[in-house]
PDB file of C-alpha atoms in Angstrom:
ATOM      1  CA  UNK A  41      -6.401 -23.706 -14.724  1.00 79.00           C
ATOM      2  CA  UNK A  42      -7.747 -26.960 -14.319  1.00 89.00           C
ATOM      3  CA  UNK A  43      -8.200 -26.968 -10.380  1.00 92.00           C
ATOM      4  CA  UNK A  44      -9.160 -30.590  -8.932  1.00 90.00           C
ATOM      5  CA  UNK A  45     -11.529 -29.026  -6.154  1.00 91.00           C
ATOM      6  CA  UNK A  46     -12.723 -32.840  -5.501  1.00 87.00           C
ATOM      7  CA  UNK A  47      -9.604 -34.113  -4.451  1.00 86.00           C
ATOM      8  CA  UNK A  48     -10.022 -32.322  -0.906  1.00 79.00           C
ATOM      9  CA  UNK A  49     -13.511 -31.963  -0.476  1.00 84.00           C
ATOM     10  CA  UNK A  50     -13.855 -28.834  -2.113  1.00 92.00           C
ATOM     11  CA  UNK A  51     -11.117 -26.555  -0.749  1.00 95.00           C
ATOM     12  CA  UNK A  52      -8.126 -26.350  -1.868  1.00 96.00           C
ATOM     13  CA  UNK A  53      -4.949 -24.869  -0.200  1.00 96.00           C
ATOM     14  CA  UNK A  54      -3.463 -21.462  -1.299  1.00 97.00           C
ATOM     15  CA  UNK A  55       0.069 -20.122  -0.563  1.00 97.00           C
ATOM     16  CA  UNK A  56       0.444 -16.461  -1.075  1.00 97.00           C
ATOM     17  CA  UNK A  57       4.109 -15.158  -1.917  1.00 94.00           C
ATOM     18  CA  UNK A  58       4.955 -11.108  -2.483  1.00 90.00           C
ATOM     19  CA  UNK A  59       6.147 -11.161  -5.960  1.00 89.00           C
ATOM     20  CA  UNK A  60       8.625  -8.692  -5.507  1.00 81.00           C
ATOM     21  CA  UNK A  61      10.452 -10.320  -2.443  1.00 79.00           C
ATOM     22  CA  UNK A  62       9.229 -13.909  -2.757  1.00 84.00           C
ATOM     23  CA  UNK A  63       7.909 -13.869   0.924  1.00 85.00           C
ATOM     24  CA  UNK A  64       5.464 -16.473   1.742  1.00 91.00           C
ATOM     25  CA  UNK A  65       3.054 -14.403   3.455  1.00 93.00           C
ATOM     26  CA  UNK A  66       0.180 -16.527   4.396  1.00 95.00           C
ATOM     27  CA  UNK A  67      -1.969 -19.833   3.625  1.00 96.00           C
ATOM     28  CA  UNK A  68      -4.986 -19.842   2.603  1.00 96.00           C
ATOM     29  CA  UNK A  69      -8.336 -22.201   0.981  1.00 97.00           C
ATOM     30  CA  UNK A  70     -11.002 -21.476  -1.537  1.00 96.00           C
ATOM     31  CA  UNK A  71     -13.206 -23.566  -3.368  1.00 96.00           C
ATOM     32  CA  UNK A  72     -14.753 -22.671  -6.707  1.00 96.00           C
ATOM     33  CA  UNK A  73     -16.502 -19.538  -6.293  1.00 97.00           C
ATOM     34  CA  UNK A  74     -13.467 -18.206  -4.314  1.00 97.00           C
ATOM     35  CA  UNK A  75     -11.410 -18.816  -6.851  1.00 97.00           C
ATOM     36  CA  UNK A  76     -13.622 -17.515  -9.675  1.00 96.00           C
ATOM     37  CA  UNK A  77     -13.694 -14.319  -7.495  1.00 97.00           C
ATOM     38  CA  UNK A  78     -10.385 -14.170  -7.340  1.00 97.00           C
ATOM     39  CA  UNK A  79     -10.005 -14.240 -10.977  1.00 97.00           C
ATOM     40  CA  UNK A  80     -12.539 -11.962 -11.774  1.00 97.00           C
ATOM     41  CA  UNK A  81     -11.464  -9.351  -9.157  1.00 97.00           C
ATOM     42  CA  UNK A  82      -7.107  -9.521  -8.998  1.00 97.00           C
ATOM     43  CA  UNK A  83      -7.766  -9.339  -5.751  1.00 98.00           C
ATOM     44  CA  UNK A  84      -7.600 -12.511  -3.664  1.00 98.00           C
ATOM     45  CA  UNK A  85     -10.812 -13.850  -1.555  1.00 97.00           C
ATOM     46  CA  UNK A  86     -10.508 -17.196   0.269  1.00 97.00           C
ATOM     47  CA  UNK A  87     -13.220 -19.327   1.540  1.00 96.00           C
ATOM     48  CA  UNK A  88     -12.992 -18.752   5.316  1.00 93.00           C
ATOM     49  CA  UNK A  89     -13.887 -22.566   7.066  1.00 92.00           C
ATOM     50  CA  UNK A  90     -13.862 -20.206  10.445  1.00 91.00           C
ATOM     51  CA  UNK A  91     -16.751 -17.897   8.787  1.00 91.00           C
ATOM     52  CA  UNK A  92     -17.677 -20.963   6.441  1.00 93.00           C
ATOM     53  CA  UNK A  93     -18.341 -18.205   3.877  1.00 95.00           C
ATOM     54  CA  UNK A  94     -16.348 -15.931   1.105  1.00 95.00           C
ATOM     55  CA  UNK A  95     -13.656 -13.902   2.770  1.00 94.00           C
ATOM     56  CA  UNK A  96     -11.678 -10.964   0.731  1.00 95.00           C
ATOM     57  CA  UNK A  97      -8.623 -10.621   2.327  1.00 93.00           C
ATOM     58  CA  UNK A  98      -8.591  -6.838   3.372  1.00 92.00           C
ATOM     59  CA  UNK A  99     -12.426  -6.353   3.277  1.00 91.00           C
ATOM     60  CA  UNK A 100     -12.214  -4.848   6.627  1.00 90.00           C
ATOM     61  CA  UNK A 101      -8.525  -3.702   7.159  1.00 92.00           C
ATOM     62  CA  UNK A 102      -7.985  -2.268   3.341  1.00 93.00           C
ATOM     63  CA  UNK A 103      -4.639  -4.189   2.892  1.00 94.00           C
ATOM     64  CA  UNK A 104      -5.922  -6.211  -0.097  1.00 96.00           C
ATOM     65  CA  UNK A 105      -4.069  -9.105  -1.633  1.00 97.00           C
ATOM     66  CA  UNK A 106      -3.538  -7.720  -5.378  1.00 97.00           C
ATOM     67  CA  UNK A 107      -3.242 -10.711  -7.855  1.00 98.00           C
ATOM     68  CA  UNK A 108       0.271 -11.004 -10.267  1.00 97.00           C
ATOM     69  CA  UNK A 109       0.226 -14.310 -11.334  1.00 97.00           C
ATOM     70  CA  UNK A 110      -1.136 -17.794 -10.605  1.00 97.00           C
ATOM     71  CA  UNK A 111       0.440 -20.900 -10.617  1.00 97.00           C
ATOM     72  CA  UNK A 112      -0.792 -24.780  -9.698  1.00 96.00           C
ATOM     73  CA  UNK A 113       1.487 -27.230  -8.670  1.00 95.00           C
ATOM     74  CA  UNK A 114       1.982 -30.002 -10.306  1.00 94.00           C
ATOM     75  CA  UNK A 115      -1.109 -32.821  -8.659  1.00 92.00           C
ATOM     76  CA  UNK A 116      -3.584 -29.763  -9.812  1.00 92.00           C
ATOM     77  CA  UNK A 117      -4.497 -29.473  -6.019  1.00 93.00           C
ATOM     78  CA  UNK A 118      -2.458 -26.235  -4.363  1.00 95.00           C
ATOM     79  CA  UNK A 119      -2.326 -22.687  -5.834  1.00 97.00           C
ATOM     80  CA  UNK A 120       0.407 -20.263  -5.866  1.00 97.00           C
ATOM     81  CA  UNK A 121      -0.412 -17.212  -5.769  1.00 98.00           C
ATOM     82  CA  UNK A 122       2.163 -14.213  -6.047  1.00 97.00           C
ATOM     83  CA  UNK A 123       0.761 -10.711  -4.642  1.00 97.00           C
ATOM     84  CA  UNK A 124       1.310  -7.119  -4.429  1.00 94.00           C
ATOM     85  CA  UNK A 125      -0.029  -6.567  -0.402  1.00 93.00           C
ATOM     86  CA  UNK A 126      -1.225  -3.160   0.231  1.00 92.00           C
ATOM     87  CA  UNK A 127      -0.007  -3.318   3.825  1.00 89.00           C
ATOM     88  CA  UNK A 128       1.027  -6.331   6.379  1.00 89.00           C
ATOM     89  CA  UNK A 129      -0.490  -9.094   5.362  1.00 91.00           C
ATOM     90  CA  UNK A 130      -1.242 -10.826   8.865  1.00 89.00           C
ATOM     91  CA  UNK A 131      -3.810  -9.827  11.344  1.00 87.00           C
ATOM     92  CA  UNK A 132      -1.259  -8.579  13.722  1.00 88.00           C
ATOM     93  CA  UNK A 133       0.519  -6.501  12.179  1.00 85.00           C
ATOM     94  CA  UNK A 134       3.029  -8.267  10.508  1.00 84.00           C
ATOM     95  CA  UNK A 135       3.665  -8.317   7.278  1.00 82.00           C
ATOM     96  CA  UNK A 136       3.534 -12.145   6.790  1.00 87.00           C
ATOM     97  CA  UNK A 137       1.644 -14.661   8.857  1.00 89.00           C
ATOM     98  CA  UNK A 138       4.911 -16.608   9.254  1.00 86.00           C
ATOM     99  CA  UNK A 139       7.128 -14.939  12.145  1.00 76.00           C
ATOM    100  CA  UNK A 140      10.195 -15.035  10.238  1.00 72.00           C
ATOM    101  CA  UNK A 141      12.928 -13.005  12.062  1.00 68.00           C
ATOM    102  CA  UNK A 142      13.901 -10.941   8.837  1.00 63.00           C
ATOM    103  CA  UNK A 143      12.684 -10.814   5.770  1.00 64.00           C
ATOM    104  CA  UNK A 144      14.750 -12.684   3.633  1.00 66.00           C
ATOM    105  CA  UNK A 145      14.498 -11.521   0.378  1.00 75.00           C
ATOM    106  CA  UNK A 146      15.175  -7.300   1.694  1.00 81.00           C
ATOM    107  CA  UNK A 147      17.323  -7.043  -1.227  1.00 86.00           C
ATOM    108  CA  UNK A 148      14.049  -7.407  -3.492  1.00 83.00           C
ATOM    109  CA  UNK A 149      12.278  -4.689  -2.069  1.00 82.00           C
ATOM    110  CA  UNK A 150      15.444  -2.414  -1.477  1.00 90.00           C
ATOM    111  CA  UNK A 151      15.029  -2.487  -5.494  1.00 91.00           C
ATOM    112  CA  UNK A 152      11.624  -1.929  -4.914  1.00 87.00           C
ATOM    113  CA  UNK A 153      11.771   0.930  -2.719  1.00 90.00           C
ATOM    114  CA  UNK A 154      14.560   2.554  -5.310  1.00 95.00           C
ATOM    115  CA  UNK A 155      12.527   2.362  -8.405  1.00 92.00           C
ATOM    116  CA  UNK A 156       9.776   4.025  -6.035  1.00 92.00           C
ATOM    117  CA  UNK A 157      12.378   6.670  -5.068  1.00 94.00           C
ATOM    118  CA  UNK A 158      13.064   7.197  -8.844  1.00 95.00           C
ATOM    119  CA  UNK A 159       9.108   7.205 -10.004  1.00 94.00           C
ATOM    120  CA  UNK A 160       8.290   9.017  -6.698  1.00 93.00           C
ATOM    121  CA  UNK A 161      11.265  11.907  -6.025  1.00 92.00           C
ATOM    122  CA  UNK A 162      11.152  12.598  -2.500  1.00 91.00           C
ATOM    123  CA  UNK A 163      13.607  15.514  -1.613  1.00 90.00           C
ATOM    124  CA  UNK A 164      16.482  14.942   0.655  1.00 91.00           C
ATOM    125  CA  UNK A 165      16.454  10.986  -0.509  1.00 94.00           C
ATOM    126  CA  UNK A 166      19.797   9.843  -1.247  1.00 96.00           C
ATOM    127  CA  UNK A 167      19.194   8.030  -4.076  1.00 96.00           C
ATOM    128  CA  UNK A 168      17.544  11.172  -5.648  1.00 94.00           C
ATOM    129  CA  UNK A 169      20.418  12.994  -4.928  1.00 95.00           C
ATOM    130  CA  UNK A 170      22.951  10.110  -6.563  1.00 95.00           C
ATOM    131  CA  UNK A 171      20.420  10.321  -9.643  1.00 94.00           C
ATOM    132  CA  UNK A 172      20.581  13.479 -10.305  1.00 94.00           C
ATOM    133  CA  UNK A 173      24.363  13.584 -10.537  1.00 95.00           C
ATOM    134  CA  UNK A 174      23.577  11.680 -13.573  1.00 95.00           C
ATOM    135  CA  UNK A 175      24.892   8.221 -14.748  1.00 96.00           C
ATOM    136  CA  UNK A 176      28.345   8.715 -14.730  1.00 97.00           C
ATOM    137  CA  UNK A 177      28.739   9.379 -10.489  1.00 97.00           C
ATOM    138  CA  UNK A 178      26.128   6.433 -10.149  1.00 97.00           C
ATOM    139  CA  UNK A 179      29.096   4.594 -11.739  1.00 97.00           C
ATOM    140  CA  UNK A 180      31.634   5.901 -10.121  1.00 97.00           C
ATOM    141  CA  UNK A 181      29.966   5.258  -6.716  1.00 97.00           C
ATOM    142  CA  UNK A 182      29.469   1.469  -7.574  1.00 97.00           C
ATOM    143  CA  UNK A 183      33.752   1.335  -8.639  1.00 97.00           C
ATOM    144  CA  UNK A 184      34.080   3.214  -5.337  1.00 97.00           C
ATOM    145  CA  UNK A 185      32.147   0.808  -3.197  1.00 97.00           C
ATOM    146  CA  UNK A 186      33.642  -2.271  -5.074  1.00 97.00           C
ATOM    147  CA  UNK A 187      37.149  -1.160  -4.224  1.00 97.00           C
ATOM    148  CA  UNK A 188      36.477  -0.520  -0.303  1.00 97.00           C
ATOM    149  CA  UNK A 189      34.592  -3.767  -0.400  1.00 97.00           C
ATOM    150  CA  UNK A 190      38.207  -5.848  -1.350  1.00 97.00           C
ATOM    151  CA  UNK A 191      39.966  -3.954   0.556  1.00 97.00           C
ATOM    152  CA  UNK A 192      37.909  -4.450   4.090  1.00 96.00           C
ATOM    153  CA  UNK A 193      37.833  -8.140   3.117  1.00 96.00           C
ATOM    154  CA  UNK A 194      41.866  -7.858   2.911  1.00 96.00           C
ATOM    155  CA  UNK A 195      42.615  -5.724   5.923  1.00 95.00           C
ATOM    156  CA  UNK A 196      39.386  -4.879   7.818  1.00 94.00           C
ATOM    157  CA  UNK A 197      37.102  -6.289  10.511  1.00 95.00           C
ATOM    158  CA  UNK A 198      33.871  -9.035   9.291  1.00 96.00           C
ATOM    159  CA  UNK A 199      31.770  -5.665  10.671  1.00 96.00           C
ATOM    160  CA  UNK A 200      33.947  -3.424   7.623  1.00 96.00           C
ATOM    161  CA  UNK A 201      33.300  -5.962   4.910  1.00 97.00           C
ATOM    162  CA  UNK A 202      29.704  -6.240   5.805  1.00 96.00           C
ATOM    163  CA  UNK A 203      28.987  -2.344   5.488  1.00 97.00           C
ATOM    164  CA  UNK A 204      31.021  -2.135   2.284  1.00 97.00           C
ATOM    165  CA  UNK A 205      29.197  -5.240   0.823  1.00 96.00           C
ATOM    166  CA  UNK A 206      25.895  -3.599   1.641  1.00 96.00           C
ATOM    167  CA  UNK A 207      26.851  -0.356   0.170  1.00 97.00           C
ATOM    168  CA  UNK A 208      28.279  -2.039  -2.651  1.00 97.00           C
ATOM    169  CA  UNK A 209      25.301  -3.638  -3.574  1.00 96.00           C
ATOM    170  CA  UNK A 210      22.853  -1.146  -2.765  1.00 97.00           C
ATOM    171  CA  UNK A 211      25.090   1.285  -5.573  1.00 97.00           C
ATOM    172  CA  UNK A 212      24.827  -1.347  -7.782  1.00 97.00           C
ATOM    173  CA  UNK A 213      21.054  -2.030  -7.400  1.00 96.00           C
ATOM    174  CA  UNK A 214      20.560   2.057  -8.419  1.00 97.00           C
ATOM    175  CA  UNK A 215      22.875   1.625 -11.178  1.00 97.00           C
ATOM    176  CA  UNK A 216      20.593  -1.102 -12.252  1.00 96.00           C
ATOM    177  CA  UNK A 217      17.483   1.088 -12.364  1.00 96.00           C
ATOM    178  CA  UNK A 218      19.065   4.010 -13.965  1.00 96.00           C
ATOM    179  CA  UNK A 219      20.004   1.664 -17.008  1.00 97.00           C
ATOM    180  CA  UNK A 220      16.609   0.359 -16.776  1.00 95.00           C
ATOM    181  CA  UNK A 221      17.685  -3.232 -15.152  1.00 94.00           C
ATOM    182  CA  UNK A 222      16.505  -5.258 -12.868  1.00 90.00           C
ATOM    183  CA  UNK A 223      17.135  -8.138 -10.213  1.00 88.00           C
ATOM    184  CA  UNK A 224      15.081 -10.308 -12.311  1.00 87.00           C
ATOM    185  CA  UNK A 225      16.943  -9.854 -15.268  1.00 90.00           C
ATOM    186  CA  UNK A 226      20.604 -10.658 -13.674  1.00 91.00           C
ATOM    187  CA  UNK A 227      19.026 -13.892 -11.823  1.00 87.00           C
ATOM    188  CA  UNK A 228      18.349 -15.447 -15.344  1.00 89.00           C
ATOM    189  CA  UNK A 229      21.346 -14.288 -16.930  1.00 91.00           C
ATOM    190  CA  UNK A 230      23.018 -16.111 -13.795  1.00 90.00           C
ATOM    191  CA  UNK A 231      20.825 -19.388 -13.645  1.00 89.00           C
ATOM    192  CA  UNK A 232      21.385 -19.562 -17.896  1.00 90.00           C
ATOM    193  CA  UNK A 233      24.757 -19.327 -16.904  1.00 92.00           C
ATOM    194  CA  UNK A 234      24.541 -22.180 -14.271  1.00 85.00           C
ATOM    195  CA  UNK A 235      22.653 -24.581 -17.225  1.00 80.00           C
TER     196      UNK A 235
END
């Protein structure tokens, strides 16, 4: 990447998105040698202008900011920075710096925590259980949901349609896996669609 580091005396600004849920979870800077390190390591240091030295994100809490991929916008002055966090990403707590009221993109890591559930089999999970009744009920269930999901939006309450909606699309998202799908993959079907 060809950074301009000049352009803003040295540092520049880094925004750091979960690449599974597309969270923005912080801002950060780093100048040269933060950025090398961050290259060399996959794991994302910042130059701290509080310290006014290196800084490793999680070098004293453990939830490290795990590289994916790198992108620079488009005046070669602002990185983007998409992560796998190890834990919350803010100081407090939280799991992004920005006090959102909900994370926005749950859906994202509801696939995420099912293709856990599927490389990880924890006993009594439900989506074990709907796996191991094999392809054809996982299926079924999704055909099942879809139907109670037109019929509360006919003849239900707004409360109905959103519980069938959400179990609709939770069925579908472990149908998904067990065919070896993902989110991903239907977004750019749909926005090759919208072209």
């Amino acid at each position: 990447m060809n950074i301009d580091f000049n352009k803003t005396d040295g540092l520049v600004p880094v925004i750091i998105q979960d690449e599974q849920t597309l969270e923005v979870l912080m801002l950060g800077y780093m100048n040269q040698e933060a950025y090398d390190k961050t290259v060399h390591e996959n794991i994302v240091t910042f130059f701290s202008r509080s310290k006014n030295r290196l800084w490793t994100k999680g070098e004293t809490s453990n939830n490290y900011l795990h590289v994916k991929t790198m992108h620079i916008d488009c005046d070669n002055d602002t990185l983007l920075i998409k992560v796998k966090a190890d834990g919350p990403t803010c100081h407090t707590g939280s799991r992004s710096c920005f006090q959102t009221d909900y994370n926005q993109n749950f859906i994202m890591q509801l696939e995420s925590i099912i293709a856990d559930r599927y490389e990880n089999p924890q006993e009594g999970s439900y989506v074990n259980k709907l796996r191991n009744k094999g392809l054809n009920k996982i299926a079924q269930k999704v055909g099942e949901e879809g139907v109670e999901t037109v019929i509360a939006a006919l003849a239900e309450t707004e409360t109905d349609l959103i519980n069938e909606s959400s179990d609709l699309v939770f069925h579908l998202l472990v149908l998904l896996r067990e065919k070896g799908l993902n989110l991903e993959r239907i977004a750019k079907n749909l926005e090759e669609r919208h072209k």
